[in-house]
Amino acid sequence: MNADDQRLIARCLDGDSAAFGELVRRYQDRLYNTVYRLVENPDDALDVVQDAFLNAYQSLDGFKGDSLFFTWLYRIAVNTAISHRRKQRVLLSIDGDRNGASSLQPLDDSAFSRPGEALERAEQEQRIQHALSRLSPEHRAVLILKDMEGQKYEAMAEILGVPVGTIRSRLHRARAELRELLEKEEA
Amino acid sequence: MGAESLDTMLTDRCRRLLTAYVDGELTARQQEAALRLLHTSPEARELLRRMQQDAAALRLLPRQRLDRDLSAPIVQLIAERRLQPGWPRLSRVDRRTNFPAWAGLSAAAAALLLVALGSYLYFSAAMEEGPENTAVAKGETVLPVRPANGPKNDVRREQSAPPKNERDGAVAVKPSDPESVPAPAPNEPDPGKAPDAAIVAAPDPVAGMEMFRVAPVTQPQILKLADLEQAPRQQQLLKELRKQPAYRMESPVKDSIKAFDRLKAALTARGIGLVIDQTAQVRMSAAARQARIKTNFVLYVEDVTPEELVQLFQSAAAEDRKAEKTKKDDGQFEAVVINAMTDADHVELCKLLGLKGVRKLPDPPSGPLGSDVRKPLADKTADDIAKSLAGQGGVPRPEAGKPAGKAPERLALVMPYNPVRPRPDSPEIKRFLAGRKPFKPGTVHVLLVLREMGG
């Protein structure tokens, strides 16, 4: 484990909650990005991240240091996000795209871009995000952890609390499903 | 070719192998099997290309950042709630569920009972009415059977007119059934009727318009470095590399740091200087080597000739052979997957370089000595001073008592690829971009990913 993290955790366990603030600052953006992609809503993502940090703080004495602190934190956040997502699924399907941020982004003001390119890119992002949102929370989580976060199978297994073989199968199925969804949209 | 047809052509084992390839999680043995498969199967190559494209698209999704610092509110919450490590965990989800468990169960049981009762009443009513009315009761469209030798347009006439006697040879067709006879479009001209003269005379509204944009589809080439000893394979590779201006290459390696070291020797021997991003430097440090932290690296180089690339790969293969003699299985490069750079690759490169709002790295300005005429002189001068002080930026600082060596004309940029990315304000990237020079004809750009295997 990162020596710095270890030092901060030790300080937290000694009752110095400000040290936990440093850990929050260190990991909040990475955690938020993953959670945001899982729950698709900035406010929900913020809630989940906040809860994950508070839960982590309360469980800190149970952290044995066998894995990276971030992996452990991820596990708490991803599982909270997945269960949140499962509960919200029905609501989301009625509500449509609640997520303004994943919709069309402001146009590209670059001098190098040709007209319409920003729109194309926004559409492509929207297509991917839409296909991603149609996957089950478990499939979506493995794709995000692998492709967006660059996690290895072993770390993913630890985060999601399943064997490595399950991660392999889930990723395999998730990729096939995503491909199918994208092809359907393209057609 | 659709994904489904590709899926049916390849066995499940092959598809799993390709998925693991995209994930960069193959063992040495699986890697060999994957490369063999890619050599022999065009379907496998196509599926790999598509899956890599999807993975790249996911990587390109913009990273969301919090617009505030959560540390203070969280520390405040900890203080307010007097939370301590070791206390029972709270859950927002739990807080939201205010109903007792039995209420949910009772609601589910009641719903089930209602469905069962409804089904019973529905089916018993249908049975009483007789089987011939079942289709109508179900709300399905009833179409009369078309005579086997009847003209086609009769079907439409019969369909649009209400059926006179539904009992005579009627069949039930579900409206959404794909096998059912499709209803023709209302504006479709009657084939039996002569076309209107005005319509014939009118100009074709789409003539001259580009209806479809043809997407460039390229097949990845798999290059086994050992094959480069054979002259025909060299010639074939040279021919391939002359086809496109830019390539994305991926090499599965056992140890990305070692692989990079071997490539570095081959690059510098060809007068190509290296600019290594700070994050990549940390990931290559002795501590990272000792801790065996896995990192994938990406190398971007411009203005190299196909001949130089072939020599580069040959040198890497030679270094590998040398290493294998000293230590078994120490060879790093077995094969390289070569693809023409797609739009997505260009976008990814721009993101790696921290260029916002740019989809393709613009060509360097054609000013003298590669100086950027758009940049104020003071900046350039400051950069030069910083470079010479740091002894970096591809211009090695001369050793004491020795004359300064000739600065390399070209630079290759090395960045981390996964799981970390270069910082957006990386000074090395800025230095590389500032040092770019106009391209020589017949040269190519290469984005080479060293992907560490063995997950």
PDB file of N, CA and C in Angstrom, chain A residues 13 17 20-21 24-25 28-29 32-33 36-37 46-47 49-51 53-55 57-59 61 76 84 87 108 110 112 117 121 125 128 146-150 152-153 169 171-172 175 179 182-183, chain B residues 2-3 12 15-16 19-20 23-25 50 54-55 57-59 61-66 68-71 74-75 77-78 81 83 85-90 92-93 96 294 357 359 362 374 419 452:
ATOM      1  N   LEU A  13      -7.167   6.661  12.388  1.00  0.00           N
ATOM      2  CA  LEU A  13      -7.499   5.705  13.444  1.00  0.00           C
ATOM      3  C   LEU A  13      -7.142   6.258  14.825  1.00  0.00           C
ATOM      4  N   SER A  17      -9.580  13.258  12.222  1.00  0.00           N
ATOM      5  CA  SER A  17     -10.464  13.168  11.055  1.00  0.00           C
ATOM      6  C   SER A  17      -9.989  14.080   9.920  1.00  0.00           C
ATOM      7  N   PHE A  20      -8.377  12.297   7.216  1.00  0.00           N
ATOM      8  CA  PHE A  20      -9.296  11.662   6.268  1.00  0.00           C
ATOM      9  C   PHE A  20      -9.653  12.647   5.147  1.00  0.00           C
ATOM     10  N   GLY A  21      -9.701  13.925   5.505  1.00  0.00           N
ATOM     11  CA  GLY A  21      -9.950  14.960   4.498  1.00  0.00           C
ATOM     12  C   GLY A  21      -8.919  14.913   3.388  1.00  0.00           C
ATOM     13  N   VAL A  24      -9.745  12.105   1.138  1.00  0.00           N
ATOM     14  CA  VAL A  24     -10.899  12.472   0.309  1.00  0.00           C
ATOM     15  C   VAL A  24     -10.416  13.298  -0.887  1.00  0.00           C
ATOM     16  N   ARG A  25      -9.596  14.301  -0.585  1.00  0.00           N
ATOM     17  CA  ARG A  25      -9.083  15.180  -1.643  1.00  0.00           C
ATOM     18  C   ARG A  25      -8.328  14.375  -2.688  1.00  0.00           C
ATOM     19  N   GLN A  28     -11.222  11.817  -4.538  1.00  0.00           N
ATOM     20  CA  GLN A  28     -12.623  12.164  -4.841  1.00  0.00           C
ATOM     21  C   GLN A  28     -12.907  12.224  -6.357  1.00  0.00           C
ATOM     22  N   ASP A  29     -11.975  12.753  -7.139  1.00  0.00           N
ATOM     23  CA  ASP A  29     -12.260  12.898  -8.565  1.00  0.00           C
ATOM     24  C   ASP A  29     -12.329  11.559  -9.286  1.00  0.00           C
ATOM     25  N   TYR A  32     -15.457   9.848  -8.213  1.00  0.00           N
ATOM     26  CA  TYR A  32     -16.658  10.505  -8.746  1.00  0.00           C
ATOM     27  C   TYR A  32     -16.860  10.131 -10.216  1.00  0.00           C
ATOM     28  N   ASN A  33     -15.779  10.109 -10.986  1.00  0.00           N
ATOM     29  CA  ASN A  33     -15.899   9.787 -12.408  1.00  0.00           C
ATOM     30  C   ASN A  33     -16.513   8.400 -12.606  1.00  0.00           C
ATOM     31  N   TYR A  36     -20.141   8.345 -11.327  1.00  0.00           N
ATOM     32  CA  TYR A  36     -20.996   9.116 -12.230  1.00  0.00           C
ATOM     33  C   TYR A  36     -21.402   8.267 -13.436  1.00  0.00           C
ATOM     34  N   ARG A  37     -20.437   7.533 -13.989  1.00  0.00           N
ATOM     35  CA  ARG A  37     -20.743   6.679 -15.145  1.00  0.00           C
ATOM     36  C   ARG A  37     -21.675   5.544 -14.756  1.00  0.00           C
ATOM     37  N   LEU A  46     -22.775  12.345  -6.545  1.00  0.00           N
ATOM     38  CA  LEU A  46     -22.220  13.076  -5.402  1.00  0.00           C
ATOM     39  C   LEU A  46     -22.653  12.419  -4.089  1.00  0.00           C
ATOM     40  N   ASP A  47     -23.939  12.038  -4.037  1.00  0.00           N
ATOM     41  CA  ASP A  47     -24.463  11.373  -2.829  1.00  0.00           C
ATOM     42  C   ASP A  47     -23.725  10.066  -2.574  1.00  0.00           C
ATOM     43  N   VAL A  49     -20.789   9.092  -3.666  1.00  0.00           N
ATOM     44  CA  VAL A  49     -19.380   9.308  -3.307  1.00  0.00           C
ATOM     45  C   VAL A  49     -19.284   9.727  -1.834  1.00  0.00           C
ATOM     46  N   GLN A  50     -20.149  10.624  -1.453  1.00  0.00           N
ATOM     47  CA  GLN A  50     -20.129  11.098  -0.064  1.00  0.00           C
ATOM     48  C   GLN A  50     -20.396   9.946   0.906  1.00  0.00           C
ATOM     49  N   ASP A  51     -21.425   9.143   0.582  1.00  0.00           N
ATOM     50  CA  ASP A  51     -21.746   7.997   1.440  1.00  0.00           C
ATOM     51  C   ASP A  51     -20.587   7.012   1.487  1.00  0.00           C
ATOM     52  N   PHE A  53     -17.435   7.603   1.159  1.00  0.00           N
ATOM     53  CA  PHE A  53     -16.361   8.110   2.022  1.00  0.00           C
ATOM     54  C   PHE A  53     -16.730   7.958   3.497  1.00  0.00           C
ATOM     55  N   LEU A  54     -17.978   8.270   3.810  1.00  0.00           N
ATOM     56  CA  LEU A  54     -18.388   8.158   5.220  1.00  0.00           C
ATOM     57  C   LEU A  54     -18.372   6.695   5.674  1.00  0.00           C
ATOM     58  N   ASN A  55     -18.843   5.808   4.804  1.00  0.00           N
ATOM     59  CA  ASN A  55     -18.815   4.382   5.136  1.00  0.00           C
ATOM     60  C   ASN A  55     -17.380   3.889   5.295  1.00  0.00           C
ATOM     61  N   TYR A  57     -14.866   5.640   6.186  1.00  0.00           N
ATOM     62  CA  TYR A  57     -14.308   6.172   7.438  1.00  0.00           C
ATOM     63  C   TYR A  57     -14.724   5.288   8.617  1.00  0.00           C
ATOM     64  N   GLN A  58     -15.991   4.892   8.590  1.00  0.00           N
ATOM     65  CA  GLN A  58     -16.481   4.082   9.704  1.00  0.00           C
ATOM     66  C   GLN A  58     -15.929   2.653   9.692  1.00  0.00           C
ATOM     67  N   SER A  59     -15.536   2.208   8.499  1.00  0.00           N
ATOM     68  CA  SER A  59     -15.013   0.834   8.405  1.00  0.00           C
ATOM     69  C   SER A  59     -13.492   0.809   8.385  1.00  0.00           C
ATOM     70  N   ASP A  61     -11.209   0.779  10.458  1.00  0.00           N
ATOM     71  CA  ASP A  61     -10.484  -0.158  11.329  1.00  0.00           C
ATOM     72  C   ASP A  61     -10.481  -1.573  10.741  1.00  0.00           C
ATOM     73  N   ILE A  76     -16.272  -0.162  -1.955  1.00  0.00           N
ATOM     74  CA  ILE A  76     -17.411   0.398  -1.218  1.00  0.00           C
ATOM     75  C   ILE A  76     -18.255   1.265  -2.160  1.00  0.00           C
ATOM     76  N   HIS A  84     -27.590   1.280  -5.787  1.00  0.00           N
ATOM     77  CA  HIS A  84     -28.361   2.501  -6.037  1.00  0.00           C
ATOM     78  C   HIS A  84     -28.965   2.448  -7.445  1.00  0.00           C
ATOM     79  N   LYS A  87     -31.904   0.116  -7.830  1.00  0.00           N
ATOM     80  CA  LYS A  87     -33.136   0.695  -7.272  1.00  0.00           C
ATOM     81  C   LYS A  87     -33.680   1.810  -8.157  1.00  0.00           C
ATOM     82  N   ASP A 108     -17.410  22.932 -29.899  1.00  0.00           N
ATOM     83  CA  ASP A 108     -15.967  23.044 -29.888  1.00  0.00           C
ATOM     84  C   ASP A 108     -15.551  24.399 -30.472  1.00  0.00           C
ATOM     85  N   SER A 110     -12.459  25.212 -31.071  1.00  0.00           N
ATOM     86  CA  SER A 110     -11.102  25.125 -31.581  1.00  0.00           C
ATOM     87  C   SER A 110     -11.014  25.573 -33.033  1.00  0.00           C
ATOM     88  N   PHE A 112      -8.969  24.317 -35.035  1.00  0.00           N
ATOM     89  CA  PHE A 112      -8.578  23.173 -35.857  1.00  0.00           C
ATOM     90  C   PHE A 112      -9.764  22.299 -36.247  1.00  0.00           C
ATOM     91  N   GLU A 117     -18.023  18.968 -36.256  1.00  0.00           N
ATOM     92  CA  GLU A 117     -17.261  17.905 -35.625  1.00  0.00           C
ATOM     93  C   GLU A 117     -17.608  17.760 -34.152  1.00  0.00           C
ATOM     94  N   ARG A 121     -18.985  14.501 -32.314  1.00  0.00           N
ATOM     95  CA  ARG A 121     -18.346  13.919 -31.145  1.00  0.00           C
ATOM     96  C   ARG A 121     -19.354  13.783 -30.002  1.00  0.00           C
ATOM     97  N   GLU A 125     -20.488  10.373 -28.213  1.00  0.00           N
ATOM     98  CA  GLU A 125     -20.442  10.185 -26.765  1.00  0.00           C
ATOM     99  C   GLU A 125     -21.814   9.793 -26.235  1.00  0.00           C
ATOM    100  N   ILE A 128     -22.555   6.161 -27.094  1.00  0.00           N
ATOM    101  CA  ILE A 128     -21.841   5.241 -26.203  1.00  0.00           C
ATOM    102  C   ILE A 128     -22.490   5.251 -24.824  1.00  0.00           C
ATOM    103  N   LYS A 146     -12.640  -1.481 -16.444  1.00  0.00           N
ATOM    104  CA  LYS A 146     -11.571  -1.919 -17.340  1.00  0.00           C
ATOM    105  C   LYS A 146     -11.167  -0.808 -18.312  1.00  0.00           C
ATOM    106  N   ASP A 147     -12.133  -0.294 -19.056  1.00  0.00           N
ATOM    107  CA  ASP A 147     -11.764   0.625 -20.144  1.00  0.00           C
ATOM    108  C   ASP A 147     -11.534   2.059 -19.680  1.00  0.00           C
ATOM    109  N   MET A 148     -12.286   2.498 -18.709  1.00  0.00           N
ATOM    110  CA  MET A 148     -12.113   3.890 -18.285  1.00  0.00           C
ATOM    111  C   MET A 148     -11.102   4.028 -17.161  1.00  0.00           C
ATOM    112  N   GLU A 149     -11.043   3.012 -16.304  1.00  0.00           N
ATOM    113  CA  GLU A 149     -10.135   3.114 -15.152  1.00  0.00           C
ATOM    114  C   GLU A 149      -8.878   2.279 -15.317  1.00  0.00           C
ATOM    115  N   GLY A 150      -8.860   1.427 -16.346  1.00  0.00           N
ATOM    116  CA  GLY A 150      -7.660   0.629 -16.617  1.00  0.00           C
ATOM    117  C   GLY A 150      -7.303  -0.347 -15.511  1.00  0.00           C
ATOM    118  N   LYS A 152      -6.941  -3.944 -13.553  1.00  0.00           N
ATOM    119  CA  LYS A 152      -6.639  -5.319 -13.954  1.00  0.00           C
ATOM    120  C   LYS A 152      -7.760  -6.225 -13.444  1.00  0.00           C
ATOM    121  N   TYR A 153      -7.823  -7.438 -14.030  1.00  0.00           N
ATOM    122  CA  TYR A 153      -8.869  -8.383 -13.630  1.00  0.00           C
ATOM    123  C   TYR A 153      -8.852  -8.621 -12.113  1.00  0.00           C
ATOM    124  N   SER A 169     -15.894 -13.548 -17.619  1.00  0.00           N
ATOM    125  CA  SER A 169     -17.159 -13.836 -18.300  1.00  0.00           C
ATOM    126  C   SER A 169     -17.993 -12.571 -18.443  1.00  0.00           C
ATOM    127  N   LEU A 171     -17.028  -9.490 -18.536  1.00  0.00           N
ATOM    128  CA  LEU A 171     -16.469  -8.574 -19.533  1.00  0.00           C
ATOM    129  C   LEU A 171     -16.755  -9.074 -20.942  1.00  0.00           C
ATOM    130  N   HIS A 172     -16.623 -10.377 -21.104  1.00  0.00           N
ATOM    131  CA  HIS A 172     -16.874 -10.976 -22.407  1.00  0.00           C
ATOM    132  C   HIS A 172     -18.311 -10.698 -22.851  1.00  0.00           C
ATOM    133  N   ARG A 175     -18.954  -6.864 -23.440  1.00  0.00           N
ATOM    134  CA  ARG A 175     -18.434  -6.344 -24.707  1.00  0.00           C
ATOM    135  C   ARG A 175     -19.339  -6.749 -25.876  1.00  0.00           C
ATOM    136  N   ARG A 179     -21.467  -4.142 -28.155  1.00  0.00           N
ATOM    137  CA  ARG A 179     -21.290  -4.150 -29.617  1.00  0.00           C
ATOM    138  C   ARG A 179     -22.650  -4.274 -30.307  1.00  0.00           C
ATOM    139  N   LEU A 182     -24.625  -1.048 -29.997  1.00  0.00           N
ATOM    140  CA  LEU A 182     -24.102   0.017 -30.853  1.00  0.00           C
ATOM    141  C   LEU A 182     -24.436  -0.256 -32.314  1.00  0.00           C
ATOM    142  N   GLU A 183     -24.344  -1.527 -32.704  1.00  0.00           N
ATOM    143  CA  GLU A 183     -24.664  -1.857 -34.095  1.00  0.00           C
ATOM    144  C   GLU A 183     -26.129  -1.644 -34.392  1.00  0.00           C
TER     145      GLU A 183
ATOM    146  N   GLY B   2     -22.254  -8.138 -39.610  1.00  0.00           N
ATOM    147  CA  GLY B   2     -22.707  -7.728 -38.287  1.00  0.00           C
ATOM    148  C   GLY B   2     -22.008  -8.497 -37.184  1.00  0.00           C
ATOM    149  N   ALA B   3     -22.161  -7.968 -35.979  1.00  0.00           N
ATOM    150  CA  ALA B   3     -21.509  -8.621 -34.835  1.00  0.00           C
ATOM    151  C   ALA B   3     -22.053 -10.025 -34.625  1.00  0.00           C
ATOM    152  N   ASP B  12     -16.859 -19.838 -29.043  1.00  0.00           N
ATOM    153  CA  ASP B  12     -16.920 -19.057 -27.808  1.00  0.00           C
ATOM    154  C   ASP B  12     -15.517 -18.865 -27.240  1.00  0.00           C
ATOM    155  N   ARG B  15     -13.743 -16.123 -29.053  1.00  0.00           N
ATOM    156  CA  ARG B  15     -14.256 -14.793 -28.699  1.00  0.00           C
ATOM    157  C   ARG B  15     -13.755 -14.367 -27.320  1.00  0.00           C
ATOM    158  N   ARG B  16     -13.695 -15.350 -26.428  1.00  0.00           N
ATOM    159  CA  ARG B  16     -13.184 -15.031 -25.084  1.00  0.00           C
ATOM    160  C   ARG B  16     -11.709 -14.626 -25.148  1.00  0.00           C
ATOM    161  N   THR B  19     -11.532 -11.141 -26.364  1.00  0.00           N
ATOM    162  CA  THR B  19     -11.918 -10.186 -25.304  1.00  0.00           C
ATOM    163  C   THR B  19     -10.733  -9.953 -24.369  1.00  0.00           C
ATOM    164  N   ALA B  20     -10.095 -11.058 -23.976  1.00  0.00           N
ATOM    165  CA  ALA B  20      -8.944 -10.927 -23.068  1.00  0.00           C
ATOM    166  C   ALA B  20      -7.815 -10.160 -23.754  1.00  0.00           C
ATOM    167  N   ASP B  23      -8.564  -6.624 -23.452  1.00  0.00           N
ATOM    168  CA  ASP B  23      -8.380  -6.218 -22.051  1.00  0.00           C
ATOM    169  C   ASP B  23      -6.910  -6.192 -21.652  1.00  0.00           C
ATOM    170  N   GLY B  24      -6.052  -6.740 -22.505  1.00  0.00           N
ATOM    171  CA  GLY B  24      -4.629  -6.798 -22.161  1.00  0.00           C
ATOM    172  C   GLY B  24      -4.375  -7.752 -21.008  1.00  0.00           C
ATOM    173  N   GLU B  25      -5.126  -8.857 -20.992  1.00  0.00           N
ATOM    174  CA  GLU B  25      -5.030  -9.770 -19.849  1.00  0.00           C
ATOM    175  C   GLU B  25      -4.737 -11.197 -20.312  1.00  0.00           C
ATOM    176  N   ARG B  50     -13.379  -4.248 -34.034  1.00  0.00           N
ATOM    177  CA  ARG B  50     -14.608  -3.627 -33.508  1.00  0.00           C
ATOM    178  C   ARG B  50     -14.553  -3.481 -31.992  1.00  0.00           C
ATOM    179  N   ASP B  54     -14.647  -0.066 -29.701  1.00  0.00           N
ATOM    180  CA  ASP B  54     -15.589   0.194 -28.603  1.00  0.00           C
ATOM    181  C   ASP B  54     -14.839   0.578 -27.336  1.00  0.00           C
ATOM    182  N   ALA B  55     -13.745  -0.166 -27.079  1.00  0.00           N
ATOM    183  CA  ALA B  55     -12.971   0.127 -25.867  1.00  0.00           C
ATOM    184  C   ALA B  55     -12.388   1.532 -25.955  1.00  0.00           C
ATOM    185  N   ALA B  57     -13.638   4.012 -27.629  1.00  0.00           N
ATOM    186  CA  ALA B  57     -14.740   4.975 -27.470  1.00  0.00           C
ATOM    187  C   ALA B  57     -15.069   5.173 -25.988  1.00  0.00           C
ATOM    188  N   LEU B  58     -15.012   4.099 -25.233  1.00  0.00           N
ATOM    189  CA  LEU B  58     -15.275   4.225 -23.795  1.00  0.00           C
ATOM    190  C   LEU B  58     -14.174   5.029 -23.112  1.00  0.00           C
ATOM    191  N   ARG B  59     -12.935   4.760 -23.530  1.00  0.00           N
ATOM    192  CA  ARG B  59     -11.813   5.507 -22.930  1.00  0.00           C
ATOM    193  C   ARG B  59     -11.937   6.992 -23.221  1.00  0.00           C
ATOM    194  N   LEU B  61     -14.618   8.776 -23.456  1.00  0.00           N
ATOM    195  CA  LEU B  61     -15.698   9.502 -22.770  1.00  0.00           C
ATOM    196  C   LEU B  61     -15.065  10.519 -21.832  1.00  0.00           C
ATOM    197  N   PRO B  62     -15.581  11.738 -21.798  1.00  0.00           N
ATOM    198  CA  PRO B  62     -14.932  12.760 -20.961  1.00  0.00           C
ATOM    199  C   PRO B  62     -14.959  12.374 -19.487  1.00  0.00           C
ATOM    200  N   ARG B  63     -13.874  12.660 -18.817  1.00  0.00           N
ATOM    201  CA  ARG B  63     -13.791  12.351 -17.381  1.00  0.00           C
ATOM    202  C   ARG B  63     -14.537  13.426 -16.604  1.00  0.00           C
ATOM    203  N   GLN B  64     -15.367  12.978 -15.712  1.00  0.00           N
ATOM    204  CA  GLN B  64     -16.149  13.918 -14.910  1.00  0.00           C
ATOM    205  C   GLN B  64     -15.367  14.293 -13.669  1.00  0.00           C
ATOM    206  N   ARG B  65     -15.330  15.569 -13.400  1.00  0.00           N
ATOM    207  CA  ARG B  65     -14.619  16.018 -12.202  1.00  0.00           C
ATOM    208  C   ARG B  65     -15.590  16.752 -11.290  1.00  0.00           C
ATOM    209  N   LEU B  66     -15.341  16.632 -10.025  1.00  0.00           N
ATOM    210  CA  LEU B  66     -16.182  17.354  -9.075  1.00  0.00           C
ATOM    211  C   LEU B  66     -15.812  18.831  -9.129  1.00  0.00           C
ATOM    212  N   ARG B  68     -16.164  20.789  -6.737  1.00  0.00           N
ATOM    213  CA  ARG B  68     -15.928  21.285  -5.366  1.00  0.00           C
ATOM    214  C   ARG B  68     -15.050  20.295  -4.610  1.00  0.00           C
ATOM    215  N   ASP B  69     -14.514  20.788  -3.541  1.00  0.00           N
ATOM    216  CA  ASP B  69     -13.676  19.939  -2.693  1.00  0.00           C
ATOM    217  C   ASP B  69     -14.575  19.325  -1.618  1.00  0.00           C
ATOM    218  N   LEU B  70     -14.638  17.987  -1.624  1.00  0.00           N
ATOM    219  CA  LEU B  70     -15.543  17.311  -0.687  1.00  0.00           C
ATOM    220  C   LEU B  70     -14.930  17.129   0.700  1.00  0.00           C
ATOM    221  N   SER B  71     -13.631  17.381   0.793  1.00  0.00           N
ATOM    222  CA  SER B  71     -12.965  17.020   2.050  1.00  0.00           C
ATOM    223  C   SER B  71     -13.554  17.775   3.253  1.00  0.00           C
ATOM    224  N   ILE B  74     -17.093  16.595   4.263  1.00  0.00           N
ATOM    225  CA  ILE B  74     -17.080  15.234   4.829  1.00  0.00           C
ATOM    226  C   ILE B  74     -16.505  15.248   6.244  1.00  0.00           C
ATOM    227  N   VAL B  75     -15.427  15.999   6.409  1.00  0.00           N
ATOM    228  CA  VAL B  75     -14.845  16.092   7.766  1.00  0.00           C
ATOM    229  C   VAL B  75     -15.864  16.723   8.719  1.00  0.00           C
ATOM    230  N   LEU B  77     -19.148  16.555   8.412  1.00  0.00           N
ATOM    231  CA  LEU B  77     -20.188  15.548   8.681  1.00  0.00           C
ATOM    232  C   LEU B  77     -19.712  14.545   9.724  1.00  0.00           C
ATOM    233  N   ILE B  78     -18.445  14.163   9.591  1.00  0.00           N
ATOM    234  CA  ILE B  78     -17.878  13.212  10.561  1.00  0.00           C
ATOM    235  C   ILE B  78     -17.967  13.805  11.969  1.00  0.00           C
ATOM    236  N   ARG B  81     -21.805  14.180  13.109  1.00  0.00           N
ATOM    237  CA  ARG B  81     -22.456  12.908  13.461  1.00  0.00           C
ATOM    238  C   ARG B  81     -21.646  12.112  14.477  1.00  0.00           C
ATOM    239  N   LEU B  83     -18.942  10.508  14.123  1.00  0.00           N
ATOM    240  CA  LEU B  83     -18.614   9.182  13.577  1.00  0.00           C
ATOM    241  C   LEU B  83     -17.207   8.782  14.019  1.00  0.00           C
ATOM    242  N   PRO B  85     -14.196   5.464  13.412  1.00  0.00           N
ATOM    243  CA  PRO B  85     -13.897   4.191  12.746  1.00  0.00           C
ATOM    244  C   PRO B  85     -14.325   3.035  13.643  1.00  0.00           C
ATOM    245  N   GLY B  86     -15.026   2.072  13.052  1.00  0.00           N
ATOM    246  CA  GLY B  86     -15.473   0.928  13.844  1.00  0.00           C
ATOM    247  C   GLY B  86     -16.945   0.982  14.186  1.00  0.00           C
ATOM    248  N   TRP B  87     -17.591   2.113  13.876  1.00  0.00           N
ATOM    249  CA  TRP B  87     -19.029   2.212  14.127  1.00  0.00           C
ATOM    250  C   TRP B  87     -19.808   1.565  12.987  1.00  0.00           C
ATOM    251  N   PRO B  88     -21.074   1.163  13.260  1.00  0.00           N
ATOM    252  CA  PRO B  88     -21.853   0.567  12.185  1.00  0.00           C
ATOM    253  C   PRO B  88     -22.021   1.546  11.026  1.00  0.00           C
ATOM    254  N   ARG B  89     -21.960   0.969   9.803  1.00  0.00           N
ATOM    255  CA  ARG B  89     -21.992   1.823   8.625  1.00  0.00           C
ATOM    256  C   ARG B  89     -23.387   2.328   8.342  1.00  0.00           C
ATOM    257  N   LEU B  90     -23.456   3.560   7.875  1.00  0.00           N
ATOM    258  CA  LEU B  90     -24.757   4.108   7.489  1.00  0.00           C
ATOM    259  C   LEU B  90     -24.958   3.847   6.003  1.00  0.00           C
ATOM    260  N   ARG B  92     -27.253   5.413   2.763  1.00  0.00           N
ATOM    261  CA  ARG B  92     -28.261   6.332   2.254  1.00  0.00           C
ATOM    262  C   ARG B  92     -29.468   5.568   1.733  1.00  0.00           C
ATOM    263  N   VAL B  93     -29.188   4.420   1.095  1.00  0.00           N
ATOM    264  CA  VAL B  93     -30.275   3.630   0.530  1.00  0.00           C
ATOM    265  C   VAL B  93     -31.203   3.167   1.645  1.00  0.00           C
ATOM    266  N   ARG B  96     -33.474   5.797   2.926  1.00  0.00           N
ATOM    267  CA  ARG B  96     -34.595   6.154   2.058  1.00  0.00           C
ATOM    268  C   ARG B  96     -35.756   5.185   2.174  1.00  0.00           C
ATOM    269  N   LYS B 294       2.333  -2.433 -12.589  1.00  0.00           N
ATOM    270  CA  LYS B 294       2.150  -2.587 -14.029  1.00  0.00           C
ATOM    271  C   LYS B 294       1.632  -1.302 -14.659  1.00  0.00           C
ATOM    272  N   GLY B 357     -10.528  20.210 -27.256  1.00  0.00           N
ATOM    273  CA  GLY B 357     -11.295  20.683 -28.410  1.00  0.00           C
ATOM    274  C   GLY B 357     -10.618  20.428 -29.738  1.00  0.00           C
ATOM    275  N   ARG B 359      -9.576  17.413 -32.539  1.00  0.00           N
ATOM    276  CA  ARG B 359      -9.819  16.013 -32.882  1.00  0.00           C
ATOM    277  C   ARG B 359      -8.639  15.388 -33.617  1.00  0.00           C
ATOM    278  N   PRO B 362      -2.793  19.006 -35.225  1.00  0.00           N
ATOM    279  CA  PRO B 362      -2.492  19.733 -36.464  1.00  0.00           C
ATOM    280  C   PRO B 362      -1.022  19.577 -36.856  1.00  0.00           C
ATOM    281  N   ARG B 374       3.408  31.045 -33.913  1.00  0.00           N
ATOM    282  CA  ARG B 374       2.257  31.589 -33.178  1.00  0.00           C
ATOM    283  C   ARG B 374       2.596  31.851 -31.729  1.00  0.00           C
ATOM    284  N   PRO B 419      -2.718   2.249 -16.024  1.00  0.00           N
ATOM    285  CA  PRO B 419      -3.968   2.825 -15.555  1.00  0.00           C
ATOM    286  C   PRO B 419      -3.901   4.345 -15.325  1.00  0.00           C
ATOM    287  N   GLU B 452       1.106  -4.360 -21.285  1.00  0.00           N
ATOM    288  CA  GLU B 452       1.660  -5.437 -20.472  1.00  0.00           C
ATOM    289  C   GLU B 452       0.646  -6.563 -20.307  1.00  0.00           C
TER     290      GLU B 452
END
